[in-house]
XYZ file of C-alpha atoms in Angstrom:
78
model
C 9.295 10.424 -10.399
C 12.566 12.113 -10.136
C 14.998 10.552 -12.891
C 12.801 7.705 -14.802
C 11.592 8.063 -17.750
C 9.164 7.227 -19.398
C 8.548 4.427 -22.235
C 6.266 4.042 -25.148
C 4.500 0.654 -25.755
C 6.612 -1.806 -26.895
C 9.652 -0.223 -25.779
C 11.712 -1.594 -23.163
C 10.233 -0.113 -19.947
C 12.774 1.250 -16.988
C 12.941 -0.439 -13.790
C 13.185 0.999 -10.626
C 15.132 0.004 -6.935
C 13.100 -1.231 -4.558
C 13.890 -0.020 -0.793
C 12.414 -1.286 3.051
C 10.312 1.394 3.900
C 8.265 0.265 6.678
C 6.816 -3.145 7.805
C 2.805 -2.907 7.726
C 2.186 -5.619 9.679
C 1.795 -4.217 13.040
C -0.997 -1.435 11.593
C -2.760 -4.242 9.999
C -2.844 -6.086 13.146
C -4.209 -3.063 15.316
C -7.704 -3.496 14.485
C -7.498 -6.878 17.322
C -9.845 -8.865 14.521
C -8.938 -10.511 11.270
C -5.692 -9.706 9.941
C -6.362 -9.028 5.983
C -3.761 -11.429 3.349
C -3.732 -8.923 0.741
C -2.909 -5.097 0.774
C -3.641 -3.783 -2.241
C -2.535 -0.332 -2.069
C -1.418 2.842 -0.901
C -2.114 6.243 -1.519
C -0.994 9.913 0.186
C -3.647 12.185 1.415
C -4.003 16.228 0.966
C -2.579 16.583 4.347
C 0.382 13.686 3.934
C -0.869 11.271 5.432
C -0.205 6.892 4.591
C -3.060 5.337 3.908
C -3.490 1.708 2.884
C -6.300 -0.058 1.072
C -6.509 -3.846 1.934
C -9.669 -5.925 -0.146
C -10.789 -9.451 0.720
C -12.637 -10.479 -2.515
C -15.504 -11.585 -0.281
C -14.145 -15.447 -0.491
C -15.499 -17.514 1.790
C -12.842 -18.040 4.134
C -12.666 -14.097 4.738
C -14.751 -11.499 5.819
C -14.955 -9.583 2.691
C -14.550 -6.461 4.154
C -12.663 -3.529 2.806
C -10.194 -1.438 5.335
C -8.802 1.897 4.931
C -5.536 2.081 7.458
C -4.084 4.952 8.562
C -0.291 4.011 8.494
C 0.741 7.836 9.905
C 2.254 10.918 7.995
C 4.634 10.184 4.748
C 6.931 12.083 6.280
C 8.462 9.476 8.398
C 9.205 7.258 5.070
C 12.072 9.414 4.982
């Protein structure tokens, strides 16, 4: 990442600005079904593209299912 650097244990560790990128809401609720409580990350494809990982735990109250969701190309982030 552009401009941080990096810290060895123990040392005091930088911290970063946090910016709105996009609300995820409206992706998770796409699938019309259960709207998973805990996203639990993101990653960027080959080809640039959002995804997001959401993971239920499998408590009983949830389906336990795992959901890959395409949130579009990176690109628009900026």
């Amino acid at each position: 990442m552009k401009g941080v650097t990096s810290a060895a244990h123990g040392e005091a560790l930088p911290v970063l600005k946090k910016r709105f990128a996009m609300g995820i809401l409206p992706a998770m609720a796409q699938a019309k079904g259960w709207i998973m409580d805990k996203p639990e990350g993101l990653t960027v494809t080959a080809d640039g593209q959002l995804i997001l990982v959401t993971d239920n735990d499998g408590v009983d109250d949830a389906p336990g299912e795992t959901q890959l969701i395409n949130l579009g190309p990176v690109s628009r982030l900026n």
